[in-house]
């Protein structure tokens, strides 16, 4: 299961999102929630969720600032931002902070389902690529001593053959 963290200052909306989405059906577990970015950030840094779903406009630390912090901490967390404000400036900033999706309120249940499926597929692909990269690195590291031995054996053979040719 992939971990999701939800940040929304409006309790009714946060509860609605929590209840309307069958998280497990989409391969996610709701690992945490907070009412603003300031409360969420330390919890996110500790739990390292795979997906963050957050509102933009919140008191103390808004969703853009939260996304920026996550981006700057080199976390691989995908971010879905939602907003009631149709503002190009927000969207442009969101892109610069590596936000995956920018969704307008009110949140459409079917669109949210589609986004969760998309995020799950992207995260699975990234994890599979990472696993394959680690496997290749391990195989290379394990084969390095043998490659060195073969290199030096060939080198010595060539040196000996060269000496033999010079003697003749």
JSON list of C-alpha atoms in Angstrom, two decimals:
[
{"chain": "A", "resi": 1, "resn": "UNK", "atom": "CA", "xyz": [0.00, 0.00, 0.00]},
{"chain": "A", "resi": 2, "resn": "UNK", "atom": "CA", "xyz": [1.18, 3.48, -0.84]},
{"chain": "A", "resi": 3, "resn": "UNK", "atom": "CA", "xyz": [0.88, 6.12, 1.86]},
{"chain": "A", "resi": 4, "resn": "UNK", "atom": "CA", "xyz": [-1.25, 9.24, 1.42]},
{"chain": "A", "resi": 5, "resn": "UNK", "atom": "CA", "xyz": [-1.31, 12.38, 3.54]},
{"chain": "A", "resi": 6, "resn": "UNK", "atom": "CA", "xyz": [-4.26, 14.79, 3.44]},
{"chain": "A", "resi": 7, "resn": "UNK", "atom": "CA", "xyz": [-4.04, 18.49, 4.35]},
{"chain": "A", "resi": 8, "resn": "UNK", "atom": "CA", "xyz": [-7.20, 20.62, 4.37]},
{"chain": "A", "resi": 9, "resn": "UNK", "atom": "CA", "xyz": [-8.18, 23.37, 6.80]},
{"chain": "A", "resi": 10, "resn": "UNK", "atom": "CA", "xyz": [-11.93, 22.94, 6.31]},
{"chain": "A", "resi": 11, "resn": "UNK", "atom": "CA", "xyz": [-12.92, 20.00, 8.51]},
{"chain": "A", "resi": 12, "resn": "UNK", "atom": "CA", "xyz": [-16.07, 19.20, 6.52]},
{"chain": "A", "resi": 13, "resn": "UNK", "atom": "CA", "xyz": [-14.15, 18.96, 3.25]},
{"chain": "A", "resi": 14, "resn": "UNK", "atom": "CA", "xyz": [-11.34, 16.94, 4.83]},
{"chain": "A", "resi": 15, "resn": "UNK", "atom": "CA", "xyz": [-13.83, 14.47, 6.33]},
{"chain": "A", "resi": 16, "resn": "UNK", "atom": "CA", "xyz": [-15.69, 14.24, 3.03]},
{"chain": "A", "resi": 17, "resn": "UNK", "atom": "CA", "xyz": [-12.50, 13.41, 1.12]},
{"chain": "A", "resi": 18, "resn": "UNK", "atom": "CA", "xyz": [-11.48, 10.85, 3.73]},
{"chain": "A", "resi": 19, "resn": "UNK", "atom": "CA", "xyz": [-14.84, 9.10, 3.57]},
{"chain": "A", "resi": 20, "resn": "UNK", "atom": "CA", "xyz": [-15.71, 9.36, -0.12]},
{"chain": "A", "resi": 21, "resn": "UNK", "atom": "CA", "xyz": [-12.52, 7.71, -1.36]},
{"chain": "A", "resi": 22, "resn": "UNK", "atom": "CA", "xyz": [-12.08, 3.96, -0.91]},
{"chain": "A", "resi": 23, "resn": "UNK", "atom": "CA", "xyz": [-8.32, 4.41, -0.45]},
{"chain": "A", "resi": 24, "resn": "UNK", "atom": "CA", "xyz": [-7.40, 0.71, -0.31]},
{"chain": "A", "resi": 25, "resn": "UNK", "atom": "CA", "xyz": [-9.25, 0.05, -3.57]},
{"chain": "A", "resi": 26, "resn": "UNK", "atom": "CA", "xyz": [-6.75, 2.36, -5.29]},
{"chain": "A", "resi": 27, "resn": "UNK", "atom": "CA", "xyz": [-3.69, 0.95, -3.54]},
{"chain": "A", "resi": 28, "resn": "UNK", "atom": "CA", "xyz": [-3.38, 3.70, -0.92]},
{"chain": "A", "resi": 29, "resn": "UNK", "atom": "CA", "xyz": [-3.70, 3.98, 2.82]},
{"chain": "A", "resi": 30, "resn": "UNK", "atom": "CA", "xyz": [-4.51, 7.28, 4.48]},
{"chain": "A", "resi": 31, "resn": "UNK", "atom": "CA", "xyz": [-1.39, 7.63, 6.64]},
{"chain": "A", "resi": 32, "resn": "UNK", "atom": "CA", "xyz": [-2.13, 11.02, 8.14]},
{"chain": "A", "resi": 33, "resn": "UNK", "atom": "CA", "xyz": [-3.94, 14.32, 8.00]},
{"chain": "A", "resi": 34, "resn": "UNK", "atom": "CA", "xyz": [-3.56, 17.89, 9.18]},
{"chain": "A", "resi": 35, "resn": "UNK", "atom": "CA", "xyz": [-5.46, 21.16, 9.05]},
{"chain": "A", "resi": 36, "resn": "UNK", "atom": "CA", "xyz": [-2.61, 23.28, 7.65]},
{"chain": "A", "resi": 37, "resn": "UNK", "atom": "CA", "xyz": [0.87, 23.00, 6.19]},
{"chain": "A", "resi": 38, "resn": "UNK", "atom": "CA", "xyz": [2.64, 24.04, 9.36]},
{"chain": "A", "resi": 39, "resn": "UNK", "atom": "CA", "xyz": [1.12, 21.13, 11.30]},
{"chain": "A", "resi": 40, "resn": "UNK", "atom": "CA", "xyz": [1.56, 18.76, 8.34]},
{"chain": "A", "resi": 41, "resn": "UNK", "atom": "CA", "xyz": [5.20, 19.38, 7.45]},
{"chain": "A", "resi": 42, "resn": "UNK", "atom": "CA", "xyz": [6.89, 17.63, 10.40]},
{"chain": "A", "resi": 43, "resn": "UNK", "atom": "CA", "xyz": [4.45, 14.73, 10.11]},
{"chain": "A", "resi": 44, "resn": "UNK", "atom": "CA", "xyz": [5.14, 14.44, 6.38]},
{"chain": "A", "resi": 45, "resn": "UNK", "atom": "CA", "xyz": [8.91, 14.60, 6.85]},
{"chain": "A", "resi": 46, "resn": "UNK", "atom": "CA", "xyz": [8.61, 11.80, 9.40]},
{"chain": "A", "resi": 47, "resn": "UNK", "atom": "CA", "xyz": [6.12, 9.54, 7.59]},
{"chain": "A", "resi": 48, "resn": "UNK", "atom": "CA", "xyz": [7.41, 10.19, 4.03]},
{"chain": "A", "resi": 49, "resn": "UNK", "atom": "CA", "xyz": [4.11, 9.61, 2.23]},
{"chain": "A", "resi": 50, "resn": "UNK", "atom": "CA", "xyz": [4.03, 8.66, -1.43]},
{"chain": "A", "resi": 51, "resn": "UNK", "atom": "CA", "xyz": [1.19, 11.09, -2.15]},
{"chain": "A", "resi": 52, "resn": "UNK", "atom": "CA", "xyz": [0.18, 14.41, -0.62]},
{"chain": "A", "resi": 53, "resn": "UNK", "atom": "CA", "xyz": [-3.27, 15.83, -1.28]},
{"chain": "A", "resi": 54, "resn": "UNK", "atom": "CA", "xyz": [-3.51, 19.42, -0.08]},
{"chain": "A", "resi": 55, "resn": "UNK", "atom": "CA", "xyz": [-5.51, 22.59, -0.37]},
{"chain": "A", "resi": 56, "resn": "UNK", "atom": "CA", "xyz": [-3.68, 25.72, -1.48]},
{"chain": "A", "resi": 57, "resn": "UNK", "atom": "CA", "xyz": [-5.33, 28.33, 0.73]},
{"chain": "A", "resi": 58, "resn": "UNK", "atom": "CA", "xyz": [-4.81, 27.53, 4.42]},
{"chain": "A", "resi": 59, "resn": "UNK", "atom": "CA", "xyz": [-3.72, 29.51, 7.46]},
{"chain": "A", "resi": 60, "resn": "UNK", "atom": "CA", "xyz": [-0.13, 29.51, 8.76]},
{"chain": "A", "resi": 61, "resn": "UNK", "atom": "CA", "xyz": [1.46, 27.58, 5.87]},
{"chain": "A", "resi": 62, "resn": "UNK", "atom": "CA", "xyz": [-0.45, 27.21, 2.64]},
{"chain": "A", "resi": 63, "resn": "UNK", "atom": "CA", "xyz": [-0.33, 24.29, 0.25]},
{"chain": "A", "resi": 64, "resn": "UNK", "atom": "CA", "xyz": [2.13, 25.96, -2.12]},
{"chain": "A", "resi": 65, "resn": "UNK", "atom": "CA", "xyz": [4.62, 26.57, 0.69]},
{"chain": "A", "resi": 66, "resn": "UNK", "atom": "CA", "xyz": [4.14, 22.97, 1.83]},
{"chain": "A", "resi": 67, "resn": "UNK", "atom": "CA", "xyz": [4.76, 21.70, -1.72]},
{"chain": "A", "resi": 68, "resn": "UNK", "atom": "CA", "xyz": [7.86, 23.90, -1.92]},
{"chain": "A", "resi": 69, "resn": "UNK", "atom": "CA", "xyz": [9.22, 22.46, 1.35]},
{"chain": "A", "resi": 70, "resn": "UNK", "atom": "CA", "xyz": [8.65, 18.92, 0.16]},
{"chain": "A", "resi": 71, "resn": "UNK", "atom": "CA", "xyz": [10.27, 19.71, -3.19]},
{"chain": "A", "resi": 72, "resn": "UNK", "atom": "CA", "xyz": [13.29, 21.30, -1.46]},
{"chain": "A", "resi": 73, "resn": "UNK", "atom": "CA", "xyz": [13.70, 18.30, 0.85]},
{"chain": "A", "resi": 74, "resn": "UNK", "atom": "CA", "xyz": [14.10, 16.06, -2.22]},
{"chain": "A", "resi": 75, "resn": "UNK", "atom": "CA", "xyz": [11.18, 13.89, -1.25]},
{"chain": "A", "resi": 76, "resn": "UNK", "atom": "CA", "xyz": [9.70, 11.65, -3.92]},
{"chain": "A", "resi": 77, "resn": "UNK", "atom": "CA", "xyz": [6.22, 12.55, -2.75]},
{"chain": "A", "resi": 78, "resn": "UNK", "atom": "CA", "xyz": [3.72, 13.26, -5.51]},
{"chain": "A", "resi": 79, "resn": "UNK", "atom": "CA", "xyz": [1.54, 16.29, -4.77]},
{"chain": "A", "resi": 80, "resn": "UNK", "atom": "CA", "xyz": [-2.05, 16.99, -5.76]},
{"chain": "A", "resi": 81, "resn": "UNK", "atom": "CA", "xyz": [-3.04, 20.59, -5.02]},
{"chain": "A", "resi": 82, "resn": "UNK", "atom": "CA", "xyz": [-6.65, 21.67, -5.02]},
{"chain": "A", "resi": 83, "resn": "UNK", "atom": "CA", "xyz": [-7.99, 25.17, -4.89]},
{"chain": "A", "resi": 84, "resn": "UNK", "atom": "CA", "xyz": [-11.13, 27.22, -5.11]},
{"chain": "A", "resi": 85, "resn": "UNK", "atom": "CA", "xyz": [-9.09, 29.95, -6.78]},
{"chain": "A", "resi": 86, "resn": "UNK", "atom": "CA", "xyz": [-8.63, 29.96, -10.53]},
{"chain": "A", "resi": 87, "resn": "UNK", "atom": "CA", "xyz": [-5.32, 31.82, -10.53]},
{"chain": "A", "resi": 88, "resn": "UNK", "atom": "CA", "xyz": [-2.58, 31.25, -13.10]},
{"chain": "A", "resi": 89, "resn": "UNK", "atom": "CA", "xyz": [0.07, 32.46, -10.63]},
{"chain": "A", "resi": 90, "resn": "UNK", "atom": "CA", "xyz": [-0.77, 29.59, -8.27]},
{"chain": "A", "resi": 91, "resn": "UNK", "atom": "CA", "xyz": [-0.63, 27.08, -11.10]},
{"chain": "A", "resi": 92, "resn": "UNK", "atom": "CA", "xyz": [2.72, 28.41, -12.33]},
{"chain": "A", "resi": 93, "resn": "UNK", "atom": "CA", "xyz": [4.22, 28.24, -8.82]},
{"chain": "A", "resi": 94, "resn": "UNK", "atom": "CA", "xyz": [2.80, 24.76, -8.36]},
{"chain": "A", "resi": 95, "resn": "UNK", "atom": "CA", "xyz": [4.61, 23.58, -11.49]},
{"chain": "A", "resi": 96, "resn": "UNK", "atom": "CA", "xyz": [7.90, 25.06, -10.27]},
{"chain": "A", "resi": 97, "resn": "UNK", "atom": "CA", "xyz": [7.51, 23.08, -7.01]},
{"chain": "A", "resi": 98, "resn": "UNK", "atom": "CA", "xyz": [7.03, 19.81, -8.84]},
{"chain": "A", "resi": 99, "resn": "UNK", "atom": "CA", "xyz": [3.31, 19.48, -8.16]},
{"chain": "A", "resi": 100, "resn": "UNK", "atom": "CA", "xyz": [1.81, 16.57, -10.11]},
{"chain": "A", "resi": 101, "resn": "UNK", "atom": "CA", "xyz": [-1.78, 17.81, -10.40]},
{"chain": "A", "resi": 102, "resn": "UNK", "atom": "CA", "xyz": [-3.69, 21.06, -9.83]},
{"chain": "A", "resi": 103, "resn": "UNK", "atom": "CA", "xyz": [-7.41, 20.49, -9.25]},
{"chain": "A", "resi": 104, "resn": "UNK", "atom": "CA", "xyz": [-10.20, 23.05, -8.92]},
{"chain": "A", "resi": 105, "resn": "UNK", "atom": "CA", "xyz": [-12.81, 22.89, -6.16]},
{"chain": "A", "resi": 106, "resn": "UNK", "atom": "CA", "xyz": [-15.40, 21.61, -5.78]},
{"chain": "A", "resi": 107, "resn": "UNK", "atom": "CA", "xyz": [-13.65, 18.28, -5.93]},
{"chain": "A", "resi": 108, "resn": "UNK", "atom": "CA", "xyz": [-15.31, 15.88, -8.32]},
{"chain": "A", "resi": 109, "resn": "UNK", "atom": "CA", "xyz": [-15.40, 12.31, -7.00]},
{"chain": "A", "resi": 110, "resn": "UNK", "atom": "CA", "xyz": [-14.75, 10.76, -10.42]},
{"chain": "A", "resi": 111, "resn": "UNK", "atom": "CA", "xyz": [-11.86, 13.12, -11.13]},
{"chain": "A", "resi": 112, "resn": "UNK", "atom": "CA", "xyz": [-10.34, 12.24, -7.75]},
{"chain": "A", "resi": 113, "resn": "UNK", "atom": "CA", "xyz": [-10.65, 8.53, -8.57]},
{"chain": "A", "resi": 114, "resn": "UNK", "atom": "CA", "xyz": [-8.98, 9.11, -11.93]},
{"chain": "A", "resi": 115, "resn": "UNK", "atom": "CA", "xyz": [-6.15, 11.06, -10.25]},
{"chain": "A", "resi": 116, "resn": "UNK", "atom": "CA", "xyz": [-5.58, 8.35, -7.66]},
{"chain": "A", "resi": 117, "resn": "UNK", "atom": "CA", "xyz": [-5.36, 5.71, -10.37]},
{"chain": "A", "resi": 118, "resn": "UNK", "atom": "CA", "xyz": [-2.93, 7.89, -12.33]},
{"chain": "A", "resi": 119, "resn": "UNK", "atom": "CA", "xyz": [-0.78, 8.63, -9.25]},
{"chain": "A", "resi": 120, "resn": "UNK", "atom": "CA", "xyz": [-0.70, 4.95, -8.31]},
{"chain": "A", "resi": 121, "resn": "UNK", "atom": "CA", "xyz": [0.45, 3.98, -11.81]},
{"chain": "A", "resi": 122, "resn": "UNK", "atom": "CA", "xyz": [3.14, 6.67, -11.85]},
{"chain": "A", "resi": 123, "resn": "UNK", "atom": "CA", "xyz": [4.42, 5.73, -8.39]},
{"chain": "A", "resi": 124, "resn": "UNK", "atom": "CA", "xyz": [4.47, 2.02, -9.26]},
{"chain": "A", "resi": 125, "resn": "UNK", "atom": "CA", "xyz": [6.41, 2.75, -12.44]},
{"chain": "A", "resi": 126, "resn": "UNK", "atom": "CA", "xyz": [8.93, 4.90, -10.54]},
{"chain": "A", "resi": 127, "resn": "UNK", "atom": "CA", "xyz": [9.37, 2.25, -7.83]},
{"chain": "A", "resi": 128, "resn": "UNK", "atom": "CA", "xyz": [9.84, -0.52, -10.41]},
{"chain": "A", "resi": 129, "resn": "UNK", "atom": "CA", "xyz": [12.46, 1.59, -12.22]},
{"chain": "A", "resi": 130, "resn": "UNK", "atom": "CA", "xyz": [14.22, 2.23, -8.92]},
{"chain": "A", "resi": 131, "resn": "UNK", "atom": "CA", "xyz": [14.21, -1.49, -8.05]},
{"chain": "A", "resi": 132, "resn": "UNK", "atom": "CA", "xyz": [15.62, -2.35, -11.49]},
{"chain": "A", "resi": 133, "resn": "UNK", "atom": "CA", "xyz": [18.33, 0.31, -11.12]},
{"chain": "A", "resi": 134, "resn": "UNK", "atom": "CA", "xyz": [19.31, -1.06, -7.70]},
{"chain": "A", "resi": 135, "resn": "UNK", "atom": "CA", "xyz": [19.42, -4.61, -9.11]},
{"chain": "A", "resi": 136, "resn": "UNK", "atom": "CA", "xyz": [21.69, -3.48, -11.96]},
{"chain": "A", "resi": 137, "resn": "UNK", "atom": "CA", "xyz": [23.95, -1.60, -9.54]},
{"chain": "A", "resi": 138, "resn": "UNK", "atom": "CA", "xyz": [24.18, -4.67, -7.29]},
{"chain": "A", "resi": 139, "resn": "UNK", "atom": "CA", "xyz": [24.94, -6.96, -10.24]},
{"chain": "A", "resi": 140, "resn": "UNK", "atom": "CA", "xyz": [27.67, -4.55, -11.40]},
{"chain": "A", "resi": 141, "resn": "UNK", "atom": "CA", "xyz": [29.16, -4.33, -7.90]},
{"chain": "A", "resi": 142, "resn": "UNK", "atom": "CA", "xyz": [29.15, -8.11, -7.51]},
{"chain": "A", "resi": 143, "resn": "UNK", "atom": "CA", "xyz": [30.73, -8.69, -10.92]},
{"chain": "A", "resi": 144, "resn": "UNK", "atom": "CA", "xyz": [33.43, -6.02, -10.52]},
{"chain": "A", "resi": 145, "resn": "UNK", "atom": "CA", "xyz": [36.02, -8.32, -8.83]},
{"chain": "A", "resi": 146, "resn": "UNK", "atom": "CA", "xyz": [35.60, -10.91, -11.60]},
{"chain": "A", "resi": 147, "resn": "UNK", "atom": "CA", "xyz": [35.89, -8.23, -14.30]},
{"chain": "A", "resi": 148, "resn": "UNK", "atom": "CA", "xyz": [39.10, -6.95, -12.68]},
{"chain": "A", "resi": 149, "resn": "UNK", "atom": "CA", "xyz": [40.53, -10.45, -12.52]},
{"chain": "A", "resi": 150, "resn": "UNK", "atom": "CA", "xyz": [39.69, -11.09, -16.18]},
{"chain": "A", "resi": 151, "resn": "UNK", "atom": "CA", "xyz": [41.22, -7.74, -17.17]},
{"chain": "A", "resi": 152, "resn": "UNK", "atom": "CA", "xyz": [44.50, -8.41, -15.37]},
{"chain": "A", "resi": 153, "resn": "UNK", "atom": "CA", "xyz": [44.65, -12.00, -16.65]},
{"chain": "A", "resi": 154, "resn": "UNK", "atom": "CA", "xyz": [44.26, -10.80, -20.24]},
{"chain": "A", "resi": 155, "resn": "UNK", "atom": "CA", "xyz": [46.81, -8.05, -19.64]},
{"chain": "A", "resi": 156, "resn": "UNK", "atom": "CA", "xyz": [49.34, -10.50, -18.25]},
{"chain": "A", "resi": 157, "resn": "UNK", "atom": "CA", "xyz": [48.69, -12.92, -21.12]},
{"chain": "A", "resi": 158, "resn": "UNK", "atom": "CA", "xyz": [49.25, -10.15, -23.68]},
{"chain": "A", "resi": 159, "resn": "UNK", "atom": "CA", "xyz": [52.43, -8.99, -21.92]},
{"chain": "A", "resi": 160, "resn": "UNK", "atom": "CA", "xyz": [53.78, -12.55, -21.84]},
{"chain": "A", "resi": 161, "resn": "UNK", "atom": "CA", "xyz": [52.89, -13.09, -25.51]},
{"chain": "A", "resi": 162, "resn": "UNK", "atom": "CA", "xyz": [54.60, -9.79, -26.40]},
{"chain": "A", "resi": 163, "resn": "UNK", "atom": "CA", "xyz": [57.76, -10.87, -24.56]},
{"chain": "A", "resi": 164, "resn": "UNK", "atom": "CA", "xyz": [57.66, -14.23, -26.33]},
{"chain": "A", "resi": 165, "resn": "UNK", "atom": "CA", "xyz": [57.32, -12.50, -29.71]},
{"chain": "A", "resi": 166, "resn": "UNK", "atom": "CA", "xyz": [60.33, -10.26, -28.97]},
{"chain": "A", "resi": 167, "resn": "UNK", "atom": "CA", "xyz": [62.49, -13.27, -28.08]},
{"chain": "A", "resi": 168, "resn": "UNK", "atom": "CA", "xyz": [61.85, -14.83, -31.47]}
]
